[in-house]
Tab-separated table of N, CA, C and O in Angstrom:
chain	number	residue	atom	x	y	z
A	41	UNK	N	-49.932	-62.826	-6.296
A	41	UNK	CA	-50.073	-62.422	-7.368
A	41	UNK	C	-50.253	-63.408	-8.451
A	41	UNK	O	-49.183	-63.906	-9.308
A	42	UNK	N	-50.979	-64.544	-8.497
A	42	UNK	CA	-51.306	-65.366	-9.357
A	42	UNK	C	-51.747	-64.916	-11.212
A	42	UNK	O	-52.754	-63.719	-11.181
A	43	UNK	N	-51.015	-65.553	-11.740
A	43	UNK	CA	-50.759	-65.199	-13.340
A	43	UNK	C	-51.988	-66.437	-14.026
A	43	UNK	O	-51.148	-67.883	-14.157
A	44	UNK	N	-52.534	-66.011	-14.601
A	44	UNK	CA	-53.188	-67.181	-15.229
A	44	UNK	C	-53.215	-67.367	-17.244
A	44	UNK	O	-53.704	-66.101	-17.355
A	45	UNK	N	-52.504	-67.900	-17.918
A	45	UNK	CA	-52.854	-67.933	-19.454
A	45	UNK	C	-53.612	-69.370	-19.964
A	45	UNK	O	-52.526	-70.486	-19.732
A	46	UNK	N	-54.414	-69.204	-20.321
A	46	UNK	CA	-55.726	-70.097	-21.302
A	46	UNK	C	-54.861	-69.675	-22.827
A	46	UNK	O	-55.800	-68.802	-23.091
A	47	UNK	N	-54.102	-70.738	-23.315
A	47	UNK	CA	-54.661	-70.432	-24.597
A	47	UNK	C	-55.079	-72.071	-25.007
A	47	UNK	O	-55.159	-73.210	-24.944
A	48	UNK	N	-56.045	-72.173	-26.382
A	48	UNK	CA	-56.378	-72.832	-26.730
A	48	UNK	C	-57.196	-72.978	-28.390
A	48	UNK	O	-56.869	-71.342	-28.841
A	49	UNK	N	-57.007	-73.659	-28.682
A	49	UNK	CA	-57.182	-73.627	-30.128
A	49	UNK	C	-58.658	-73.711	-30.693
A	49	UNK	O	-59.571	-73.629	-31.918
A	50	UNK	N	-59.354	-73.632	-29.659
A	50	UNK	CA	-61.559	-73.487	-30.133
A	50	UNK	C	-61.208	-71.929	-29.768
A	50	UNK	O	-60.544	-70.973	-30.035
A	51	UNK	N	-62.153	-72.078	-31.228
A	51	UNK	CA	-61.991	-70.455	-31.632
A	51	UNK	C	-63.255	-69.718	-30.690
A	51	UNK	O	-63.596	-70.440	-29.710
A	52	UNK	N	-63.293	-68.360	-30.893
A	52	UNK	CA	-63.623	-67.620	-29.359
A	52	UNK	C	-65.284	-67.979	-29.213
A	52	UNK	O	-65.623	-67.287	-28.195
A	53	UNK	N	-65.823	-67.930	-30.588
A	53	UNK	CA	-67.536	-68.320	-30.878
A	53	UNK	C	-67.756	-69.584	-29.658
A	53	UNK	O	-68.931	-69.645	-29.523
A	54	UNK	N	-66.618	-70.163	-29.067
A	54	UNK	CA	-67.144	-71.830	-28.809
A	54	UNK	C	-66.936	-71.629	-26.973
A	54	UNK	O	-66.982	-72.577	-26.469
A	55	UNK	N	-66.726	-70.261	-27.032
A	55	UNK	CA	-66.008	-70.175	-25.215
A	55	UNK	C	-66.874	-69.660	-25.029
A	55	UNK	O	-68.138	-68.739	-24.933
A	56	UNK	N	-67.316	-70.115	-23.304
A	56	UNK	CA	-68.637	-69.033	-22.802
A	56	UNK	C	-68.098	-67.377	-22.514
A	56	UNK	O	-66.574	-67.315	-22.744
A	57	UNK	N	-69.142	-66.815	-22.222
A	57	UNK	CA	-68.960	-65.598	-22.809
A	57	UNK	C	-68.272	-65.150	-21.379
A	57	UNK	O	-67.439	-63.845	-21.827
A	58	UNK	N	-68.132	-65.450	-20.285
A	58	UNK	CA	-67.781	-64.644	-19.249
A	58	UNK	C	-66.822	-65.829	-18.338
A	58	UNK	O	-65.940	-65.614	-17.563
A	59	UNK	N	-65.667	-66.482	-19.895
A	59	UNK	CA	-64.294	-67.058	-19.387
A	59	UNK	C	-63.733	-66.669	-18.479
A	59	UNK	O	-62.805	-66.758	-17.515
A	60	UNK	N	-62.771	-65.757	-18.463
A	60	UNK	CA	-61.699	-64.982	-18.599
A	60	UNK	C	-62.249	-64.508	-16.773
A	60	UNK	O	-61.470	-65.094	-16.069
A	61	UNK	N	-63.479	-64.584	-16.753
A	61	UNK	CA	-63.558	-63.584	-15.508
A	61	UNK	C	-64.261	-65.000	-14.458
A	61	UNK	O	-64.130	-64.838	-13.373
A	62	UNK	N	-64.673	-65.840	-15.084
A	62	UNK	CA	-65.157	-66.420	-14.287
A	62	UNK	C	-63.898	-67.598	-13.733
A	62	UNK	O	-63.904	-68.311	-12.855
A	63	UNK	N	-62.769	-67.913	-14.828
A	63	UNK	CA	-61.782	-67.994	-14.819
A	63	UNK	C	-61.186	-67.831	-13.414
A	63	UNK	O	-60.080	-68.101	-12.630
A	64	UNK	N	-61.442	-66.674	-13.297
A	64	UNK	CA	-60.360	-65.258	-12.677
A	64	UNK	C	-60.878	-65.992	-11.135
A	64	UNK	O	-60.189	-66.105	-10.311
A	65	UNK	N	-62.157	-66.448	-10.988
A	65	UNK	CA	-63.072	-66.064	-9.634
A	65	UNK	C	-62.505	-67.824	-9.076
A	65	UNK	O	-62.197	-67.875	-7.795
A	66	UNK	N	-62.400	-68.614	-9.996
A	66	UNK	CA	-62.249	-70.015	-10.032
A	66	UNK	C	-60.710	-70.096	-9.099
A	66	UNK	O	-60.452	-71.011	-8.417
A	67	UNK	N	-59.839	-69.454	-9.641
A	67	UNK	CA	-58.353	-69.116	-9.612
A	67	UNK	C	-58.119	-68.943	-8.325
A	67	UNK	O	-57.321	-68.973	-7.077
A	68	UNK	N	-58.430	-67.529	-8.257
A	68	UNK	CA	-58.783	-67.137	-6.929
A	68	UNK	C	-59.070	-67.936	-5.801
A	68	UNK	O	-58.611	-67.881	-4.651
A	69	UNK	N	-60.028	-68.657	-5.607
A	69	UNK	CA	-60.484	-69.317	-4.647
A	69	UNK	C	-59.948	-71.254	-4.563
A	69	UNK	O	-59.408	-71.374	-3.597
A	70	UNK	N	-59.232	-71.962	-5.901
A	70	UNK	CA	-58.499	-72.570	-5.565
A	70	UNK	C	-57.275	-72.278	-4.940
A	70	UNK	O	-56.673	-72.770	-4.533
A	71	UNK	N	-56.192	-71.670	-5.186
A	71	UNK	CA	-55.012	-70.522	-4.900
A	71	UNK	C	-55.515	-69.730	-3.474
A	71	UNK	O	-54.227	-69.637	-3.235
A	72	UNK	N	-56.680	-69.862	-2.972
A	72	UNK	CA	-56.939	-68.802	-2.201
A	72	UNK	C	-56.000	-67.591	-1.858
A	72	UNK	O	-55.464	-67.438	-0.874
A	73	UNK	N	-56.673	-66.637	-3.052
A	73	UNK	CA	-56.232	-65.341	-3.043
A	73	UNK	C	-56.804	-65.056	-3.468
A	73	UNK	O	-57.616	-65.212	-4.113
A	74	UNK	N	-57.186	-63.498	-3.190
A	74	UNK	CA	-58.010	-62.328	-3.009
A	74	UNK	C	-57.843	-62.112	-4.796
A	74	UNK	O	-57.436	-62.087	-5.746
A	75	UNK	N	-59.249	-62.122	-5.223
A	75	UNK	CA	-59.738	-61.889	-6.752
A	75	UNK	C	-59.224	-61.034	-7.192
A	75	UNK	O	-58.823	-60.988	-8.367
A	76	UNK	N	-58.979	-59.427	-6.242
A	76	UNK	CA	-58.025	-58.297	-6.941
A	76	UNK	C	-56.863	-58.337	-7.579
A	76	UNK	O	-56.528	-57.677	-7.914
A	77	UNK	N	-56.275	-59.649	-6.962
A	77	UNK	CA	-54.800	-60.243	-6.851
A	77	UNK	C	-54.224	-60.768	-8.414
A	77	UNK	O	-53.581	-61.572	-8.807
A	78	UNK	N	-55.886	-61.519	-9.045
A	78	UNK	CA	-55.460	-62.298	-9.747
A	78	UNK	C	-55.446	-62.275	-11.142
A	78	UNK	O	-56.147	-60.941	-11.480
A	79	UNK	N	-54.635	-62.391	-12.292
A	79	UNK	CA	-54.376	-61.764	-13.655
A	79	UNK	C	-54.509	-63.142	-14.412
A	79	UNK	O	-54.315	-64.173	-14.368
A	80	UNK	N	-55.721	-62.637	-15.378
A	80	UNK	CA	-55.826	-63.775	-16.118
A	80	UNK	C	-55.911	-63.310	-18.448
A	80	UNK	O	-56.398	-62.463	-18.320
A	81	UNK	N	-55.415	-64.513	-18.875
A	81	UNK	CA	-55.189	-64.075	-20.190
A	81	UNK	C	-55.823	-65.342	-20.764
A	81	UNK	O	-55.672	-65.970	-20.650
A	82	UNK	N	-57.028	-65.462	-21.795
A	82	UNK	CA	-57.334	-66.132	-22.397
A	82	UNK	C	-57.035	-65.807	-24.110
A	82	UNK	O	-57.464	-64.673	-25.156
A	83	UNK	N	-56.315	-66.242	-24.682
A	83	UNK	CA	-56.022	-66.315	-26.191
A	83	UNK	C	-57.116	-67.802	-26.616
A	83	UNK	O	-56.425	-68.844	-26.712
A	84	UNK	N	-57.613	-67.310	-27.787
A	84	UNK	CA	-58.462	-68.339	-28.482
A	84	UNK	C	-58.198	-68.655	-30.224
A	84	UNK	O	-57.345	-67.643	-30.317
A	85	UNK	N	-58.665	-69.903	-30.819
A	85	UNK	CA	-58.381	-69.808	-32.043
A	85	UNK	C	-56.702	-69.808	-32.551
A	85	UNK	O	-56.287	-69.777	-33.739
A	86	UNK	N	-56.201	-70.432	-31.691
A	86	UNK	CA	-54.766	-70.640	-31.708
A	86	UNK	C	-54.348	-71.870	-32.661
A	86	UNK	O	-54.932	-73.045	-32.337
A	87	UNK	N	-53.485	-72.015	-33.502
A	87	UNK	CA	-53.465	-73.567	-34.215
A	87	UNK	C	-52.587	-74.574	-33.235
A	87	UNK	O	-51.135	-73.608	-32.506
A	88	UNK	N	-52.800	-75.641	-32.716
A	88	UNK	CA	-52.232	-75.792	-31.496
A	88	UNK	C	-52.498	-77.432	-31.874
A	88	UNK	O	-52.707	-78.153	-32.245
A	89	UNK	N	-50.782	-77.898	-31.217
A	89	UNK	CA	-50.990	-79.505	-31.295
A	89	UNK	C	-51.089	-80.387	-30.450
A	89	UNK	O	-49.552	-79.445	-29.489
A	90	UNK	N	-51.592	-80.966	-29.328
A	90	UNK	CA	-51.287	-81.508	-28.196
A	90	UNK	C	-50.751	-83.477	-28.317
A	90	UNK	O	-51.854	-83.770	-28.758
A	91	UNK	N	-49.952	-83.636	-27.697
A	91	UNK	CA	-50.036	-85.271	-28.056
A	91	UNK	C	-50.193	-85.482	-29.092
A	91	UNK	O	-50.836	-86.640	-29.855
A	92	UNK	N	-49.193	-84.937	-29.940
A	92	UNK	CA	-49.951	-85.401	-31.642
A	92	UNK	C	-50.794	-84.802	-32.637
A	92	UNK	O	-50.949	-84.823	-33.637
A	93	UNK	N	-51.877	-84.799	-32.247
A	93	UNK	CA	-52.990	-84.124	-32.134
A	93	UNK	C	-53.489	-82.809	-32.684
A	93	UNK	O	-52.894	-81.984	-31.504
A	94	UNK	N	-54.030	-82.333	-33.627
A	94	UNK	CA	-54.342	-80.857	-34.259
A	94	UNK	C	-55.899	-80.806	-33.300
A	94	UNK	O	-56.594	-79.668	-33.202
A	95	UNK	N	-56.678	-81.583	-32.814
A	95	UNK	CA	-58.312	-81.847	-32.204
A	95	UNK	C	-57.885	-80.600	-31.495
A	95	UNK	O	-57.085	-80.343	-30.665
A	96	UNK	N	-59.358	-79.909	-31.313
A	96	UNK	CA	-59.419	-78.951	-29.785
A	96	UNK	C	-58.527	-79.453	-28.750
A	96	UNK	O	-58.797	-80.553	-28.522
A	97	UNK	N	-58.299	-78.406	-28.169
A	97	UNK	CA	-57.072	-78.442	-26.884
A	97	UNK	C	-57.121	-77.580	-26.374
A	97	UNK	O	-57.468	-76.171	-26.723
A	98	UNK	N	-56.627	-77.180	-25.036
A	98	UNK	CA	-56.105	-76.213	-24.501
A	98	UNK	C	-55.212	-76.276	-23.414
A	98	UNK	O	-54.929	-77.345	-23.021
A	99	UNK	N	-54.488	-75.205	-23.205
A	99	UNK	CA	-53.177	-75.355	-22.110
A	99	UNK	C	-53.418	-73.835	-21.496
A	99	UNK	O	-53.869	-72.935	-21.543
A	100	UNK	N	-52.826	-74.274	-19.750
A	100	UNK	CA	-53.147	-73.301	-19.221
A	100	UNK	C	-51.991	-73.072	-18.389
A	100	UNK	O	-51.125	-74.152	-17.922
A	101	UNK	N	-51.433	-71.803	-18.250
A	101	UNK	CA	-50.099	-71.847	-17.153
A	101	UNK	C	-50.897	-70.686	-16.255
A	101	UNK	O	-51.824	-70.292	-16.371
A	102	UNK	N	-50.148	-71.438	-15.282
A	102	UNK	CA	-50.615	-71.088	-13.733
A	102	UNK	C	-49.142	-70.690	-12.976
A	102	UNK	O	-48.095	-71.557	-12.708
A	103	UNK	N	-48.976	-69.630	-12.557
A	103	UNK	CA	-47.572	-68.629	-11.948
A	103	UNK	C	-48.176	-68.062	-10.810
A	103	UNK	O	-49.259	-67.313	-11.053
A	104	UNK	N	-47.719	-68.532	-10.122
A	104	UNK	CA	-47.756	-67.638	-8.519
A	104	UNK	C	-47.068	-67.456	-7.239
A	104	UNK	O	-46.123	-68.620	-7.433
A	105	UNK	N	-46.827	-66.682	-6.491
A	105	UNK	CA	-46.031	-66.970	-5.840
A	105	UNK	C	-46.524	-67.798	-4.203
A	105	UNK	O	-47.561	-67.290	-4.038
A	106	UNK	N	-45.806	-68.726	-3.976
A	106	UNK	CA	-46.178	-69.232	-2.544
A	106	UNK	C	-47.107	-70.565	-2.728
A	106	UNK	O	-47.334	-70.778	-1.901
A	107	UNK	N	-48.195	-70.614	-3.989
A	107	UNK	CA	-49.035	-71.154	-4.023
A	107	UNK	C	-48.939	-72.600	-5.132
A	107	UNK	O	-49.759	-73.356	-4.825
A	108	UNK	N	-47.943	-72.722	-5.974
A	108	UNK	CA	-48.059	-73.609	-6.693
A	108	UNK	C	-46.409	-74.105	-6.709
A	108	UNK	O	-46.076	-73.993	-7.715
A	109	UNK	N	-45.465	-74.253	-5.961
A	109	UNK	CA	-44.305	-75.141	-5.292
A	109	UNK	C	-43.986	-76.089	-5.291
A	109	UNK	O	-43.100	-76.912	-5.001
A	110	UNK	N	-44.964	-76.922	-4.987
A	110	UNK	CA	-45.115	-78.459	-4.587
A	110	UNK	C	-45.603	-79.130	-5.454
A	110	UNK	O	-46.936	-78.967	-5.807
A	111	UNK	N	-45.196	-80.871	-5.415
A	111	UNK	CA	-46.011	-80.989	-6.468
A	111	UNK	C	-47.458	-81.798	-5.421
A	111	UNK	O	-48.722	-81.783	-6.057
A	112	UNK	N	-47.373	-81.564	-4.046
A	112	UNK	CA	-48.826	-82.158	-3.313
A	112	UNK	C	-50.268	-81.080	-3.290
A	112	UNK	O	-51.204	-80.696	-3.971
A	113	UNK	N	-49.329	-79.496	-3.493
A	113	UNK	CA	-50.111	-78.649	-3.863
A	113	UNK	C	-50.738	-78.181	-5.474
A	113	UNK	O	-51.653	-78.126	-5.125
A	114	UNK	N	-49.626	-78.996	-6.355
A	114	UNK	CA	-50.538	-78.572	-7.681
A	114	UNK	C	-51.234	-79.940	-7.692
A	114	UNK	O	-51.657	-79.623	-8.816
A	115	UNK	N	-50.774	-80.977	-7.404
A	115	UNK	CA	-51.784	-82.447	-7.285
A	115	UNK	C	-53.508	-81.588	-7.165
A	115	UNK	O	-54.645	-81.854	-7.728
A	116	UNK	N	-53.121	-81.116	-6.187
A	116	UNK	CA	-54.748	-80.480	-5.874
A	116	UNK	C	-55.370	-79.346	-6.625
A	116	UNK	O	-56.577	-79.793	-7.160
A	117	UNK	N	-54.187	-78.497	-7.159
A	117	UNK	CA	-55.230	-77.425	-7.884
A	117	UNK	C	-55.367	-78.172	-9.287
A	117	UNK	O	-55.916	-77.790	-9.520
A	118	UNK	N	-54.513	-78.654	-9.658
A	118	UNK	CA	-55.076	-79.161	-10.847
A	118	UNK	C	-55.879	-80.419	-10.995
A	118	UNK	O	-56.750	-80.197	-11.996
A	119	UNK	N	-56.445	-81.189	-10.200
A	119	UNK	CA	-58.081	-81.856	-10.218
A	119	UNK	C	-59.122	-80.165	-10.600
A	119	UNK	O	-59.426	-81.069	-11.376
A	120	UNK	N	-59.066	-79.666	-9.812
A	120	UNK	CA	-59.862	-78.813	-9.392
A	120	UNK	C	-60.194	-77.652	-11.019
A	120	UNK	O	-60.807	-77.250	-11.069
A	121	UNK	N	-58.534	-77.108	-11.337
A	121	UNK	CA	-58.671	-76.567	-12.650
A	121	UNK	C	-58.857	-77.438	-13.614
A	121	UNK	O	-59.381	-76.870	-14.452
A	122	UNK	N	-59.006	-78.980	-13.560
A	122	UNK	CA	-59.597	-79.610	-14.637
A	122	UNK	C	-60.579	-79.513	-14.716
A	122	UNK	O	-61.365	-79.820	-15.815
A	123	UNK	N	-61.480	-79.706	-13.786
A	123	UNK	CA	-62.815	-79.384	-13.388
A	123	UNK	C	-63.584	-78.392	-14.132
A	123	UNK	O	-64.462	-78.522	-15.225
A	124	UNK	N	-62.691	-77.054	-13.672
A	124	UNK	CA	-63.739	-75.670	-14.185
A	124	UNK	C	-63.209	-76.582	-15.661
A	124	UNK	O	-64.448	-75.971	-16.685
A	125	UNK	N	-61.806	-76.160	-16.408
A	125	UNK	CA	-62.032	-76.801	-17.886
A	125	UNK	C	-62.512	-77.437	-18.282
A	125	UNK	O	-63.585	-77.346	-19.448
A	126	UNK	N	-62.667	-78.157	-17.969
A	126	UNK	CA	-63.744	-79.608	-19.131
A	126	UNK	C	-65.051	-79.337	-18.623
A	126	UNK	O	-65.349	-79.388	-19.793
A	127	UNK	N	-65.242	-78.869	-17.762
A	127	UNK	CA	-67.250	-78.005	-18.187
A	127	UNK	C	-67.045	-77.078	-18.472
A	127	UNK	O	-68.333	-77.128	-19.305
A	128	UNK	N	-66.251	-75.797	-18.996
A	128	UNK	CA	-66.895	-74.426	-19.543
A	128	UNK	C	-65.924	-74.579	-20.931
A	128	UNK	O	-66.291	-74.011	-21.886
A	129	UNK	N	-64.774	-75.477	-20.817
A	129	UNK	CA	-64.429	-75.765	-22.781
A	129	UNK	C	-65.438	-76.729	-23.484
A	129	UNK	O	-65.039	-76.840	-24.535
A	130	UNK	N	-65.963	-77.742	-22.729
A	130	UNK	CA	-66.456	-79.148	-22.597
A	130	UNK	C	-65.628	-79.958	-24.338
A	130	UNK	O	-64.930	-80.385	-24.862
A	131	UNK	N	-63.682	-79.478	-23.503
A	131	UNK	CA	-62.990	-81.353	-23.449
A	131	UNK	C	-63.095	-81.786	-23.051
A	131	UNK	O	-63.191	-81.768	-21.564
A	132	UNK	N	-62.151	-83.270	-23.558
A	132	UNK	CA	-62.147	-84.313	-22.763
A	132	UNK	C	-60.992	-83.879	-21.760
A	132	UNK	O	-59.785	-83.070	-22.224
A	133	UNK	N	-60.194	-84.560	-20.996
A	133	UNK	CA	-58.983	-83.982	-19.826
A	133	UNK	C	-57.472	-84.370	-20.683
A	133	UNK	O	-56.917	-83.649	-20.483
A	134	UNK	N	-57.595	-85.240	-21.628
A	134	UNK	CA	-56.981	-85.569	-22.632
A	134	UNK	C	-56.483	-84.787	-23.602
A	134	UNK	O	-55.235	-84.612	-23.901
A	135	UNK	N	-57.288	-83.925	-23.540
A	135	UNK	CA	-57.073	-82.358	-24.352
A	135	UNK	C	-56.416	-81.236	-23.331
A	135	UNK	O	-57.055	-80.416	-24.156
A	136	UNK	N	-56.233	-81.116	-22.725
A	136	UNK	CA	-55.999	-80.429	-21.845
A	136	UNK	C	-54.874	-80.218	-20.991
A	136	UNK	O	-54.364	-81.589	-20.854
A	137	UNK	N	-53.668	-79.520	-21.064
A	137	UNK	CA	-52.726	-79.992	-19.782
A	137	UNK	C	-52.593	-78.394	-19.347
A	137	UNK	O	-52.860	-77.034	-19.404
A	138	UNK	N	-51.669	-78.731	-17.926
A	138	UNK	CA	-51.455	-77.296	-17.161
A	138	UNK	C	-50.087	-77.366	-17.029
A	138	UNK	O	-49.554	-78.411	-16.293
A	139	UNK	N	-49.534	-76.368	-16.311
A	139	UNK	CA	-47.970	-76.382	-16.316
A	139	UNK	C	-48.178	-75.261	-14.926
A	139	UNK	O	-49.165	-74.074	-15.171
A	140	UNK	N	-47.470	-75.691	-14.237
A	140	UNK	CA	-47.571	-74.880	-12.883
A	140	UNK	C	-45.993	-74.377	-13.076
A	140	UNK	O	-44.751	-74.985	-13.078
A	141	UNK	N	-45.833	-72.524	-12.410
A	141	UNK	CA	-45.065	-72.075	-12.578
A	141	UNK	C	-44.541	-71.603	-11.118
A	141	UNK	O	-45.136	-70.217	-11.046
A	142	UNK	N	-43.725	-72.125	-10.222
A	142	UNK	CA	-43.804	-70.830	-8.999
A	142	UNK	C	-43.003	-69.481	-8.869
A	142	UNK	O	-41.776	-69.635	-9.993
A	143	UNK	N	-43.755	-68.223	-8.894
A	143	UNK	CA	-42.707	-67.007	-9.075
A	143	UNK	C	-42.001	-66.568	-7.788
A	143	UNK	O	-42.860	-67.323	-5.727
A	144	UNK	N	-41.477	-65.852	-7.394
A	144	UNK	CA	-40.435	-64.801	-6.325
A	144	UNK	C	-41.405	-64.057	-6.850
A	144	UNK	O	-41.266	-63.105	-7.534
A	145	UNK	N	-41.045	-62.800	-5.302
A	145	UNK	CA	-41.466	-61.978	-5.230
A	145	UNK	C	-40.819	-60.702	-6.424
A	145	UNK	O	-41.285	-59.894	-6.735
A	146	UNK	N	-39.652	-61.078	-5.526
A	146	UNK	CA	-38.766	-59.868	-6.874
A	146	UNK	C	-38.845	-60.256	-8.115
A	146	UNK	O	-38.066	-59.535	-9.315
A	147	UNK	N	-40.169	-61.097	-8.827
A	147	UNK	CA	-40.191	-61.671	-10.526
A	147	UNK	C	-41.355	-60.630	-11.009
A	147	UNK	O	-41.447	-60.677	-12.372
A	148	UNK	N	-41.767	-59.985	-9.952
A	148	UNK	CA	-43.293	-59.928	-10.498
A	148	UNK	C	-43.475	-58.267	-10.035
A	148	UNK	O	-42.989	-57.423	-9.217
A	149	UNK	N	-43.096	-57.158	-11.203
A	149	UNK	CA	-43.445	-55.917	-10.823
A	149	UNK	C	-44.858	-55.145	-10.434
A	149	UNK	O	-45.538	-55.787	-11.349
A	150	UNK	N	-44.592	-54.278	-9.835
A	150	UNK	CA	-45.927	-53.757	-9.762
A	150	UNK	C	-45.562	-52.119	-8.810
A	150	UNK	O	-45.059	-51.767	-8.190
A	151	UNK	N	-46.125	-50.965	-9.190
A	151	UNK	CA	-46.381	-49.859	-8.666
A	151	UNK	C	-44.992	-49.338	-8.395
A	151	UNK	O	-44.793	-48.492	-7.745
A	152	UNK	N	-44.397	-49.349	-9.636
A	152	UNK	CA	-42.867	-48.724	-10.162
A	152	UNK	C	-41.753	-49.513	-9.175
A	152	UNK	O	-41.010	-49.056	-9.029
A	153	UNK	N	-41.706	-50.547	-8.541
A	153	UNK	CA	-41.246	-51.649	-7.905
A	153	UNK	C	-41.536	-53.112	-8.131
A	153	UNK	O	-42.252	-53.154	-9.107
A	154	UNK	N	-41.165	-53.808	-6.901
A	154	UNK	CA	-41.304	-55.245	-7.445
A	154	UNK	C	-41.696	-55.619	-5.993
A	154	UNK	O	-41.999	-54.718	-4.929
A	155	UNK	N	-42.795	-56.613	-6.208
A	155	UNK	CA	-44.029	-57.147	-4.955
A	155	UNK	C	-42.757	-57.238	-3.432
A	155	UNK	O	-43.256	-56.923	-2.382
A	156	UNK	N	-41.354	-57.861	-3.576
A	156	UNK	CA	-40.361	-57.823	-2.720
A	156	UNK	C	-40.595	-56.363	-1.741
A	156	UNK	O	-40.605	-56.493	-0.461
A	157	UNK	N	-40.737	-55.370	-2.115
A	157	UNK	CA	-41.004	-54.270	-1.351
A	157	UNK	C	-42.275	-53.726	-1.590
A	157	UNK	O	-42.561	-52.782	-0.390
A	158	UNK	N	-43.528	-54.246	-1.233
A	158	UNK	CA	-44.892	-54.079	-1.441
A	158	UNK	C	-44.987	-54.467	-0.317
A	158	UNK	O	-44.718	-55.830	0.161
């Protein structure tokens, strides 16, 4: 069950209208998970500083069970997420950062229990 949180200093009006849905579909393909299990949050217009600069930027947090736990996995994921974000946000790669966090099944609650028992 992947979770993606995209924070950006770009105003909402500069984002593509279907960004959250497109990011959801792309994440499902990149992480090889069903789209029905992918959760996406997009927050825009945030005051942000990246690498000491307040120029437009974005930060993507990707957390999931089993697919973001190694450097090799994340190197492949990173390239594909960067391609998506550069194309959709019209930002240079230097103005984007991605953080990967592996999750354990007991850390995600669903249907009054945790994923361990589902």
